[in-house]
Coordinates of C-alpha atoms in Angstrom, one line a residue:
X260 CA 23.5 59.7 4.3
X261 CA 21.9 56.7 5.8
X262 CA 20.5 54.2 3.7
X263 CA 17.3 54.2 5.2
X264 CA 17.0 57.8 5.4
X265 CA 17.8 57.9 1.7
X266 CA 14.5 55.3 1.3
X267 CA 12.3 57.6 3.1
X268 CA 12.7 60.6 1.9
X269 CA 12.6 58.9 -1.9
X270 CA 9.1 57.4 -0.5
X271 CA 7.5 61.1 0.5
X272 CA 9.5 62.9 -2.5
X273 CA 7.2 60.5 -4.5
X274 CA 4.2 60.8 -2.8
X275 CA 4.5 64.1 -2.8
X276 CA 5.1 64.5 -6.7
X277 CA 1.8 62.4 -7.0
X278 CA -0.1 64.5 -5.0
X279 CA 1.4 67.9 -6.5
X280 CA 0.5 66.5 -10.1
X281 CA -3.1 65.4 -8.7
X282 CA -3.7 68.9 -7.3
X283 CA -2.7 70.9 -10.1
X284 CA -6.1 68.8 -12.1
X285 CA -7.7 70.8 -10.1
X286 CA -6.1 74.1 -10.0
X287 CA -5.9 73.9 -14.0
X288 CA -9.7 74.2 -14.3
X289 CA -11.8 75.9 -11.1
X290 CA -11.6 75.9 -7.4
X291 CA -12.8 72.0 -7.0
X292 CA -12.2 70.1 -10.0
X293 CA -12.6 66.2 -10.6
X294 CA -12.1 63.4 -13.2
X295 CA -12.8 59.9 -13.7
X296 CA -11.5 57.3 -16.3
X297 CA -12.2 53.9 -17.0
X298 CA -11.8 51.1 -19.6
X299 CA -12.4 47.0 -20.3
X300 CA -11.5 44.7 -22.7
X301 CA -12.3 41.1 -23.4
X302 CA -11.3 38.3 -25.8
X303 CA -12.6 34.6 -26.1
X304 CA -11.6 32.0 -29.3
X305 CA -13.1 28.9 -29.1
X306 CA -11.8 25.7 -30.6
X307 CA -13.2 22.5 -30.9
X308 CA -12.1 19.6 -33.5
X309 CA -14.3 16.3 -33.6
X310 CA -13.7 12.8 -32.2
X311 CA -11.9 10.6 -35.5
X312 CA -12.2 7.0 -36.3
X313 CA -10.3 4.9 -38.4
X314 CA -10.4 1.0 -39.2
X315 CA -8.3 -1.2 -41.7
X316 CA -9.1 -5.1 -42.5
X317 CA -7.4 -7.1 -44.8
X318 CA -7.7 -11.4 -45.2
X319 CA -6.0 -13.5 -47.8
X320 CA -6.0 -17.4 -48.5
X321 CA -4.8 -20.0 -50.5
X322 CA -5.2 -23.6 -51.5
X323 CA -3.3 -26.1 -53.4
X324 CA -4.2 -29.9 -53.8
X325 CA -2.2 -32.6 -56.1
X326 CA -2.7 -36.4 -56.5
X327 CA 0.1 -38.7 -58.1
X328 CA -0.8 -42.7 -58.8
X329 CA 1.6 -44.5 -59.8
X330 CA 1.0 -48.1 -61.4
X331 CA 3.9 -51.0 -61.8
X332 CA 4.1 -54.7 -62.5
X333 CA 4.3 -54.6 -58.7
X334 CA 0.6 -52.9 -57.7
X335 CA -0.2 -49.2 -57.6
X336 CA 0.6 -46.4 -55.7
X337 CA -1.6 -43.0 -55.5
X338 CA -0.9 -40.1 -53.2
X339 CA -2.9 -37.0 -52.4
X340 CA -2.1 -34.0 -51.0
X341 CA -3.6 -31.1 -49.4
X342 CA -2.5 -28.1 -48.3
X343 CA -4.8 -24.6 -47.2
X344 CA -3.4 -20.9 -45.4
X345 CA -4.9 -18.2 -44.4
X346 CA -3.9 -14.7 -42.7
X347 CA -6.2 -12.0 -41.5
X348 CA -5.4 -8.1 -40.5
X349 CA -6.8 -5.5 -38.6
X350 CA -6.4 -1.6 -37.3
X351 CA -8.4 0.6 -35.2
X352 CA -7.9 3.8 -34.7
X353 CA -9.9 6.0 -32.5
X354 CA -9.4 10.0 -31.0
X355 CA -11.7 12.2 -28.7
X356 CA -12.7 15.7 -28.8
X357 CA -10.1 18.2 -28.8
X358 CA -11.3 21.4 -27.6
X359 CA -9.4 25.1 -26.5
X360 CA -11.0 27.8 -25.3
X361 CA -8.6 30.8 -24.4
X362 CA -10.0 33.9 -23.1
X363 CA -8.8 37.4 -21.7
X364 CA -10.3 40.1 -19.7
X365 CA -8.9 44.1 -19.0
X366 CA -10.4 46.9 -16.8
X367 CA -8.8 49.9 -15.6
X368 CA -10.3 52.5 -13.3
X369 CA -9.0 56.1 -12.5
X370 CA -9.9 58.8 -10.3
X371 CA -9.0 62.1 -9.2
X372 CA -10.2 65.0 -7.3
X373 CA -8.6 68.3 -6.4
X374 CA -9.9 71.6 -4.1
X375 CA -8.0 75.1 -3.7
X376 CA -8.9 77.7 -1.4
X377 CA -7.1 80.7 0.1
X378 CA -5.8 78.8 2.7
X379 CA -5.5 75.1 1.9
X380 CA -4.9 73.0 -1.2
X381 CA -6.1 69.3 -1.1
X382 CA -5.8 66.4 -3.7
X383 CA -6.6 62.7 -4.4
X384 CA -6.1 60.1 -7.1
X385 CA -6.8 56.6 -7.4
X386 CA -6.0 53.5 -9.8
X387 CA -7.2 50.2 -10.3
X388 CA -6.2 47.8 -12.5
X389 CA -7.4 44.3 -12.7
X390 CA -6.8 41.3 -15.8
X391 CA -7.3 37.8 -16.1
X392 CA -6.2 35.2 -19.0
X393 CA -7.8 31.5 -19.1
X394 CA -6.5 28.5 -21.9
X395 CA -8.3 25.4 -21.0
X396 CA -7.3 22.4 -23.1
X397 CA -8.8 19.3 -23.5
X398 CA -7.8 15.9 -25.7
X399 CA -10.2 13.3 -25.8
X400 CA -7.8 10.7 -25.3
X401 CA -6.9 8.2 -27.9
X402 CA -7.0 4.3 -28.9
X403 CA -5.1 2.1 -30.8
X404 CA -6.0 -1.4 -31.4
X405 CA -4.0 -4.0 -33.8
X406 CA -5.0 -7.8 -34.6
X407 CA -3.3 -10.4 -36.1
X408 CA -4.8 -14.2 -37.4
X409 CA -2.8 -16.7 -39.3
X410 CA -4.0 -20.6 -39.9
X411 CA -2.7 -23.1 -42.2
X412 CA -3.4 -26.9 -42.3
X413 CA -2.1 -29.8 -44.5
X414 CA -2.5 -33.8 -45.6
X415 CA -1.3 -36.1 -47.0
X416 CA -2.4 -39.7 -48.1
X417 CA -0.8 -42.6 -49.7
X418 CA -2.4 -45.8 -50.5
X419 CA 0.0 -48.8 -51.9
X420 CA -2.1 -51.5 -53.1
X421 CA 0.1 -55.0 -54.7
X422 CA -0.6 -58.8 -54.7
X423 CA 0.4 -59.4 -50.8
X424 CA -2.0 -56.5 -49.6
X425 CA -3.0 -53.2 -49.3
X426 CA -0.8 -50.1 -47.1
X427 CA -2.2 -47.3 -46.1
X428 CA -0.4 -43.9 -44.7
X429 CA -2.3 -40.9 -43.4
X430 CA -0.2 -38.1 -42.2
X431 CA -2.0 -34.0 -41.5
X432 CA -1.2 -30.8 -39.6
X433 CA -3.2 -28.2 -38.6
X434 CA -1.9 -24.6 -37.1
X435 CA -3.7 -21.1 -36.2
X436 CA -2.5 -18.3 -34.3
X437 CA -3.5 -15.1 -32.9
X438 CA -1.9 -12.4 -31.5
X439 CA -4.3 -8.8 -30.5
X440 CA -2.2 -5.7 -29.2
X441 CA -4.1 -2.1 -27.5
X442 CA -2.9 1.0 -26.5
X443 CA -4.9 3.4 -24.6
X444 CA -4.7 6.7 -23.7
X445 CA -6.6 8.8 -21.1
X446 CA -8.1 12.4 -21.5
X447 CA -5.8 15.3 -21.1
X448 CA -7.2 18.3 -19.7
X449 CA -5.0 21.2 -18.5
X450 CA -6.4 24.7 -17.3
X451 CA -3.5 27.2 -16.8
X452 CA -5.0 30.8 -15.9
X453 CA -3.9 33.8 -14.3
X454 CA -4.9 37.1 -12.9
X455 CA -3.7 40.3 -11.3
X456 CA -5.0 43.0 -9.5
X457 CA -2.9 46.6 -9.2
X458 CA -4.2 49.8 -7.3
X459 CA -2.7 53.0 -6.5
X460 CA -3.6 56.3 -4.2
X461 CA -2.4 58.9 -3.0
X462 CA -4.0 62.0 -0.8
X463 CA -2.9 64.9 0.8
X464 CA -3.8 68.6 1.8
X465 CA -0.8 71.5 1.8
X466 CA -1.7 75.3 3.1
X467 CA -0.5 78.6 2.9
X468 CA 2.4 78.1 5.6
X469 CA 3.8 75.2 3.8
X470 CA 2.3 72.6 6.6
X471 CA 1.1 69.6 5.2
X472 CA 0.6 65.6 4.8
X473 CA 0.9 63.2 1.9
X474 CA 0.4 59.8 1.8
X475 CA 0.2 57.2 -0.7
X476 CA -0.2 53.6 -0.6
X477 CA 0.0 50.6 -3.3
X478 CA -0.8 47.0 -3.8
X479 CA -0.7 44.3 -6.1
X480 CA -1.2 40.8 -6.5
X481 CA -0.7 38.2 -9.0
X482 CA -2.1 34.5 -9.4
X483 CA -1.6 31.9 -11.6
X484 CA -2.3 28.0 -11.8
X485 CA -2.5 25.2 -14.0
X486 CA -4.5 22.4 -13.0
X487 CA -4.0 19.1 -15.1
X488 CA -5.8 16.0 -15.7
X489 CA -4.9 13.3 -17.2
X490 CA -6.5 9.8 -17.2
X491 CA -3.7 7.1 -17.6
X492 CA -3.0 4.9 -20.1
X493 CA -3.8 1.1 -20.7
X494 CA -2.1 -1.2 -23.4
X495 CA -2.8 -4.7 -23.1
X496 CA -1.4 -7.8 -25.5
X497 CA -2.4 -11.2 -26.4
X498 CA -1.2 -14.4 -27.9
X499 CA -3.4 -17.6 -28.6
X500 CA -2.0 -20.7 -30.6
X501 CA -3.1 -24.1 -31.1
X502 CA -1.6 -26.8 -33.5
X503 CA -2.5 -30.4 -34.4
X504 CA -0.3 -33.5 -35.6
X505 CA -2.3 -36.9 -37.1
X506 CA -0.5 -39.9 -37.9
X507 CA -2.0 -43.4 -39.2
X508 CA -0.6 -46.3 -40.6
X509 CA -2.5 -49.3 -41.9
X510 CA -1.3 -52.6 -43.6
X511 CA -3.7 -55.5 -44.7
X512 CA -2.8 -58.6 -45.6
X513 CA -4.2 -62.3 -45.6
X514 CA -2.6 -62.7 -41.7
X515 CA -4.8 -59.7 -40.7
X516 CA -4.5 -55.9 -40.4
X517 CA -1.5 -53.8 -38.2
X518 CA -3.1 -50.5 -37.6
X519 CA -0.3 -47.9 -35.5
X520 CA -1.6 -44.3 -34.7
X521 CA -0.2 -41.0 -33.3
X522 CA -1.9 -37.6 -32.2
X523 CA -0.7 -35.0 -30.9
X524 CA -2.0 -31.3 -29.7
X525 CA -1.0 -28.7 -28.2
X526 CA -2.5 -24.7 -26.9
X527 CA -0.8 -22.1 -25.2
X528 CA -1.8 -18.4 -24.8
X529 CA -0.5 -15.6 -22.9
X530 CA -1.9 -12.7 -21.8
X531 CA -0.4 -9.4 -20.4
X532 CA -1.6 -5.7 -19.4
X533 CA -0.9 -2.6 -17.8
X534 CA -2.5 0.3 -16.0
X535 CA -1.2 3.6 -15.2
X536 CA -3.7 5.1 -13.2
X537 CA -5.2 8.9 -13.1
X538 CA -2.7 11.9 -12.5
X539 CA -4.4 15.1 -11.3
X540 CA -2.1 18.2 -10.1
X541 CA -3.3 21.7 -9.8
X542 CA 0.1 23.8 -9.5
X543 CA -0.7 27.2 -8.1
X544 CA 1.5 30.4 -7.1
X545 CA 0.5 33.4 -5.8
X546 CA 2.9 36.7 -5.3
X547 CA 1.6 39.8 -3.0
X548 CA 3.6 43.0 -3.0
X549 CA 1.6 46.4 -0.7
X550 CA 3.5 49.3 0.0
X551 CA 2.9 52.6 1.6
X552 CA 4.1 56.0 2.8
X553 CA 3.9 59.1 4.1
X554 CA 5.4 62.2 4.4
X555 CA 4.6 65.6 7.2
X556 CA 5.7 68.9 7.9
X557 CA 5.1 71.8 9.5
X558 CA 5.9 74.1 7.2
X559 CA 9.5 75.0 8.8
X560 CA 12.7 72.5 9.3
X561 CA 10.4 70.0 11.3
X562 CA 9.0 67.1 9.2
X563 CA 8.5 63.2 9.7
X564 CA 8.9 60.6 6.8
X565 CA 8.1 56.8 7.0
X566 CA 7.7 54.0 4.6
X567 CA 6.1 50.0 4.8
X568 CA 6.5 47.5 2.4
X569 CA 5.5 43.9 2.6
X570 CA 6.1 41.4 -0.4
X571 CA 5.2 37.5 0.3
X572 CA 4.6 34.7 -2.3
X573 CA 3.0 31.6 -2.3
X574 CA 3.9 28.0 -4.5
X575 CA 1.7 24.7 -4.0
X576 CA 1.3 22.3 -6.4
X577 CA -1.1 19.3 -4.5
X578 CA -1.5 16.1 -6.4
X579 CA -2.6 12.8 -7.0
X580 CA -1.6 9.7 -8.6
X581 CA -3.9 6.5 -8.8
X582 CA -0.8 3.9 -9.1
X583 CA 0.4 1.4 -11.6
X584 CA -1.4 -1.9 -11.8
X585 CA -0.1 -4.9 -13.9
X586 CA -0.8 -8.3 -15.0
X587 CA 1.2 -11.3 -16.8
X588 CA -0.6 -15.0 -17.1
X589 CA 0.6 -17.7 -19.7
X590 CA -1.2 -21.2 -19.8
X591 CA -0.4 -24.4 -21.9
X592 CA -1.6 -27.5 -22.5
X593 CA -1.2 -30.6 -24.5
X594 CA -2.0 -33.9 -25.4
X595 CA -0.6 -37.3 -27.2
X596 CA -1.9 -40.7 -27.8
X597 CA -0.2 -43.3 -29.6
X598 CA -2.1 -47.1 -30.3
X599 CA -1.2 -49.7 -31.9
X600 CA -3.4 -53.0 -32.9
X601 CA -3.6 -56.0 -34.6
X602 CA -6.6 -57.7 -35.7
X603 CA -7.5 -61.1 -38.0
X604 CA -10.5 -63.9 -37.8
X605 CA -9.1 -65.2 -34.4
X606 CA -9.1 -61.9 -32.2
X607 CA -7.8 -58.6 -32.0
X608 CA -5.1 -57.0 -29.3
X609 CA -4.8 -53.3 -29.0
X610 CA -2.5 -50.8 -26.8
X611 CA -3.2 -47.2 -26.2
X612 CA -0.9 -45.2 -24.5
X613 CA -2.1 -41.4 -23.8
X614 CA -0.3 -38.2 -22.0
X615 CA -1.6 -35.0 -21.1
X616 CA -0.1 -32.0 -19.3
X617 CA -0.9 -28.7 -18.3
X618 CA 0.9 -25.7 -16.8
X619 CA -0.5 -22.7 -15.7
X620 CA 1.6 -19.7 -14.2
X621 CA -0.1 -15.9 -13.3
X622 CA 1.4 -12.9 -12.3
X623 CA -0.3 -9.3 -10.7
X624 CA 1.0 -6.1 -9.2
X625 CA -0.4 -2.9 -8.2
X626 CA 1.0 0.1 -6.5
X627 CA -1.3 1.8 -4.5
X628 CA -2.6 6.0 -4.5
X629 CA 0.1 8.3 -4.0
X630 CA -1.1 11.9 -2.8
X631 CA 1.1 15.1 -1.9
X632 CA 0.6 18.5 -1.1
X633 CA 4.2 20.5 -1.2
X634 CA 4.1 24.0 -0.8
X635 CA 6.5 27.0 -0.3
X636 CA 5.5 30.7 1.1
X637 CA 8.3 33.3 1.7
X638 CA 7.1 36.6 3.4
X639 CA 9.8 40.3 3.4
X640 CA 8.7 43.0 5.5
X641 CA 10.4 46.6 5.6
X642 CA 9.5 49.7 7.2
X643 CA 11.6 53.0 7.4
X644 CA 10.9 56.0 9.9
X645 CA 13.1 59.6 9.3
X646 CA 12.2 62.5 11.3
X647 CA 14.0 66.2 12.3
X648 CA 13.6 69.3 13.8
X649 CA 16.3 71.1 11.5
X650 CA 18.6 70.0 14.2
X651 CA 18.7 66.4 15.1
X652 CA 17.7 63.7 13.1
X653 CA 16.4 60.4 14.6
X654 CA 15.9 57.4 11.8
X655 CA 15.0 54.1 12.7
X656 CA 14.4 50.6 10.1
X657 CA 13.5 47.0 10.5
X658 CA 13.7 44.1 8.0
X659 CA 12.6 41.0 8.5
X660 CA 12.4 37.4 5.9
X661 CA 10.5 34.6 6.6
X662 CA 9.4 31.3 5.0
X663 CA 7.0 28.1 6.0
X664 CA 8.2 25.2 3.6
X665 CA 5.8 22.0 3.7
X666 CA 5.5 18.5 2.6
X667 CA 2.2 16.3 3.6
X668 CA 1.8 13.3 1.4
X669 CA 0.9 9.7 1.7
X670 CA 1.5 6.5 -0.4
X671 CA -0.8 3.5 0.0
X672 CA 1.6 0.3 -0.6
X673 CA 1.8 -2.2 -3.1
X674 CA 0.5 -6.0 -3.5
X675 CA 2.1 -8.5 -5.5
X676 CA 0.5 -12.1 -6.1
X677 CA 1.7 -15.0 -8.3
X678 CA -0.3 -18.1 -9.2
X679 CA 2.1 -21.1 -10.3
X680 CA 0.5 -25.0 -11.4
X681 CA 1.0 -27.6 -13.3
X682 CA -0.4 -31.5 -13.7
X683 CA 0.1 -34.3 -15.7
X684 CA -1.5 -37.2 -16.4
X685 CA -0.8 -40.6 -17.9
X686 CA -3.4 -43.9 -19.3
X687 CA -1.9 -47.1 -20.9
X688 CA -5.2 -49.2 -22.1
X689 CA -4.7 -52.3 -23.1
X690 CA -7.3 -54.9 -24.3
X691 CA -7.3 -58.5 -26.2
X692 CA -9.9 -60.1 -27.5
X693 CA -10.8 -63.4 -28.8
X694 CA -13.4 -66.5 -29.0
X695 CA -13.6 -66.7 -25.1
X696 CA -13.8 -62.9 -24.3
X697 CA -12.5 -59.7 -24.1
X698 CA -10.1 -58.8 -21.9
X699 CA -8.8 -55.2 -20.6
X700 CA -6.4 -53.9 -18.1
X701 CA -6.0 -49.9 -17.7
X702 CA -3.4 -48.0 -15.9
X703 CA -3.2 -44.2 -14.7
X704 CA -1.3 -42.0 -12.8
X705 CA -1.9 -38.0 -11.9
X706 CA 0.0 -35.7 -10.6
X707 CA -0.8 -32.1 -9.3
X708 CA 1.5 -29.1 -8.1
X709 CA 0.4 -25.7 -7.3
X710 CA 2.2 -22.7 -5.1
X711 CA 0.5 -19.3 -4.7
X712 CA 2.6 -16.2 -2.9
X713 CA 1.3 -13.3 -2.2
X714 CA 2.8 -10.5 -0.7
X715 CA 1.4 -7.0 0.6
X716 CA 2.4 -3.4 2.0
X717 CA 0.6 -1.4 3.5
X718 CA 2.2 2.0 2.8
X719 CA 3.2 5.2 4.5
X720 CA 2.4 8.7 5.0
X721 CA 3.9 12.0 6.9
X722 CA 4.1 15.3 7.0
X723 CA 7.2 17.4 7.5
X724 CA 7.2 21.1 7.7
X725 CA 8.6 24.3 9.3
X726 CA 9.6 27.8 9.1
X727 CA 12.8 29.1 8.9
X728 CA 14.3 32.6 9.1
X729 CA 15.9 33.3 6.0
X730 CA 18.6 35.6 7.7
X731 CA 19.4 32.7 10.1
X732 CA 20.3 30.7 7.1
X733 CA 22.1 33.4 5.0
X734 CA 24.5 34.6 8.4
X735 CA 27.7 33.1 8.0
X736 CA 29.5 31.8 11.3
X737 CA 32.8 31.3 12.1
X738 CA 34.3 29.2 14.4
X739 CA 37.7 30.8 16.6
X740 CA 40.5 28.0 15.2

């Protein structure tokens, strides 16, 4: 027998069955009989857990100081000494709210009426069903934060004092560091919920000669998402240092006094961060199924069958992404000096030589907004048509598959800038003086560099779509060789 014949009568031997079973309600009690049923249910359990915060500190330090004099047939000599460190800790910790709040709902409605009389018998019944289930999440976000100080610093000093004269040697450091480090991340909220609604019926009338109609129809859909949110995350980092050298020498004697010096310092500190922007997406399908049929007859060998189905689904999932932004920048500097002098009852003569440099180099990026909206839908229709007189039979059937597939989006482009410099410096002083004056001479010499790129895009967007016959793209073709 023919497929689709096969699929109609299955449809009306259904519908019928329904309608038989809703009819015999009726017939089971008195001549018009009717019932009616329903139900619901719901459920909720609310969470929620409190923001935290945690923070650690811990310092230490030392010092340690000696002085050794030593005394010969020569002179004396004493030396002191000085030394001092330090280091300091620290650790944050903080969370948000975490809250869930899951919920559930049921309902269920049923109806059915029935009639008899001496001629006729007529029937109905009808279902609906309908649920939904909600689990929104949400997590505060969380932060991390981390610190780190260290420092130390030390002298020394020597003083040699014999019959020709008195030396003197001064030598001290100094050092400190610190180096910060944080994480951060956004608020998570996702919402995923679904729902479906079902309903039946069926109605029909049958008399004494056997002539009748049944028909039944059905439906159902189903839905679900899951929108999400989620705020990015940020972690930045630092480093700072700075150091210190001194240097002095001093000898005395009945000629005069040599004085030499030497200083030296020097900073640097680097910086560096990153952004990952907001991510929202709210993913969503949706699948549709109806169907329906019906079934006649006169009572004899003449009766007409049919049957309609139509199933079609639905996926999306639009979005949205804020970018990545980013930074680097380091800078240093420094500075030396180195004199030297000589001075007795006539004069004095001095020469200063000093240096200084700095270097400065900066980095950013940032990729712009990038937005989409794909989406799939798919759509199968069927109907079926049988029909006789108890001699011929005519049948007809028609299928058919389509789908819409679509992709708009956009993307905003990027920028990307540097900043490069540097400079130096140089001053040689030089002055003498005596009984007719005071003279000085000073050199100096600069010199400056600095290059800045930038570079931009401005981004793209588009839209490609269609529809498309899935039997087109199932056929197979051959090709005569």
């Amino acid at each position: 027998m023919n497929v689709w014949i096969k699929r109609s009568l299955s449809t009306a031997a259904v519908a019928g069955g329904l309608f038989i079973a809703g009819a015999a309600v009726a017939q089971a009690s008195t001549e018009t009989g009717q019932a009616d049923s329903s139900g619901s249910a719901a459920l909720s359990s609310p969470l929620e857990i409190g923001s935290i915060g945690l923070g650690l500190q811990s310092e230490s330090s030392r010092k340690h100081s000696s002085t050794v004099t030593t005394t010969g047939k020569h002179g004396t000599a004493t030396t002191t000494k000085e030394s001092a460190s330090g280091r300091k800790d620290s650790l944050g910790v903080s969370t948000g709210k975490i809250s869930v709040d899951p919920s559930a709902t049921l309902k269920s409605v049923t109806k059915s009426s029935g009639h008899k009389s001496d001629d006729k018998v007529k029937g109905s019944a009808k279902q609906h069903t309908s649920g939904s289930i909600k689990a929104p999440i949400s997590i505060g976000g969380a932060k991390v934060t981390t610190e780190h100080e260290d420092w130390s610093a030390t002298s020394k000093k020597t003083v040699v004092k014999t019959k020709k004269g008195t030396s003197t040697s001064e030598q001290s450091k100094e050092h400190a560091s610190k180096t910060g480090t944080s994480v951060g991340v956004g608020e998570l909220k996702v919402a995923p919920q679904g729902s479906f609604d079902s309903h039946k019926s069926i109605a029909g009338w049958f008399g004494k000669d056997g002539a009748g109609v049944v028909g039944s129809k059905s439906g159902s859909t189903v839905k679900g998402s899951s929108p999400i949110s989620f705020g990015g995350l940020t972690a930045t980092t630092s480093h700072q240092e700075a150091s210190t050298a001194h240097r002095a020498e001093t000898l005395t004697t009945k000629r005069g006094t040599w004085t030499e010096e030497h200083s030296s310092e020097q900073i640097s500190s680097t910086d560096a961060g990153l952004a990952v922007g907001r991510f929202t997406a709210d993913p969503k399908a949706v699948l549709t199924d109806r169907r329906g049929g019906f079934f006649a007859t006169d009572g004899d060998d003449e009766f007409v069958a049919g049957s309609s189905s139509e199933t079609s689904g639905k996926l999306a999932a639009p979005f949205h992404f804020d970018g990545v932004s980013g930074f680097v920048s380091q800078a240093q500097a420094s500075k030396t000096s180195d004199s030297k002098a000589f001075e007795n009852e006539h004069g004095s003569v001095s020469k200063t030589v000093t240096k200084e440099s700095a270097s400065h180099q900066a980095i950013a990026g940032k990729s712009g907004a990038i937005t989409g909206n794909p989406s799939l839908g798919l759509t199968d229709r069927r109907s079926d048509l049988f029909a006789t007189d108890g001699d011929s039979v005519v049948s007809h059937s028609d299928r058919k598959t389509v789908g819409h597939a679509a992709f708009p989006y956009s993307y905003e482009g990027f920028a990307l800038a540097g900043d490069f410099g540097q400079a130096t410096a140089k001053t040689v002083t030089e002055e003498v003086a005596d009984h007719h004056g005071t003279t000085t001479r000073t050199e100096s010499d600069e010199q400056a560099e600095r290059v800045q790129p930038a570079y931009v895009f401005d981004g793209f967007r588009g839209n490609p779509n269609g529809d498309f016959d899935l039997a087109e793209l199932t056929s197979l073709k051959h090709l005569n060789s």
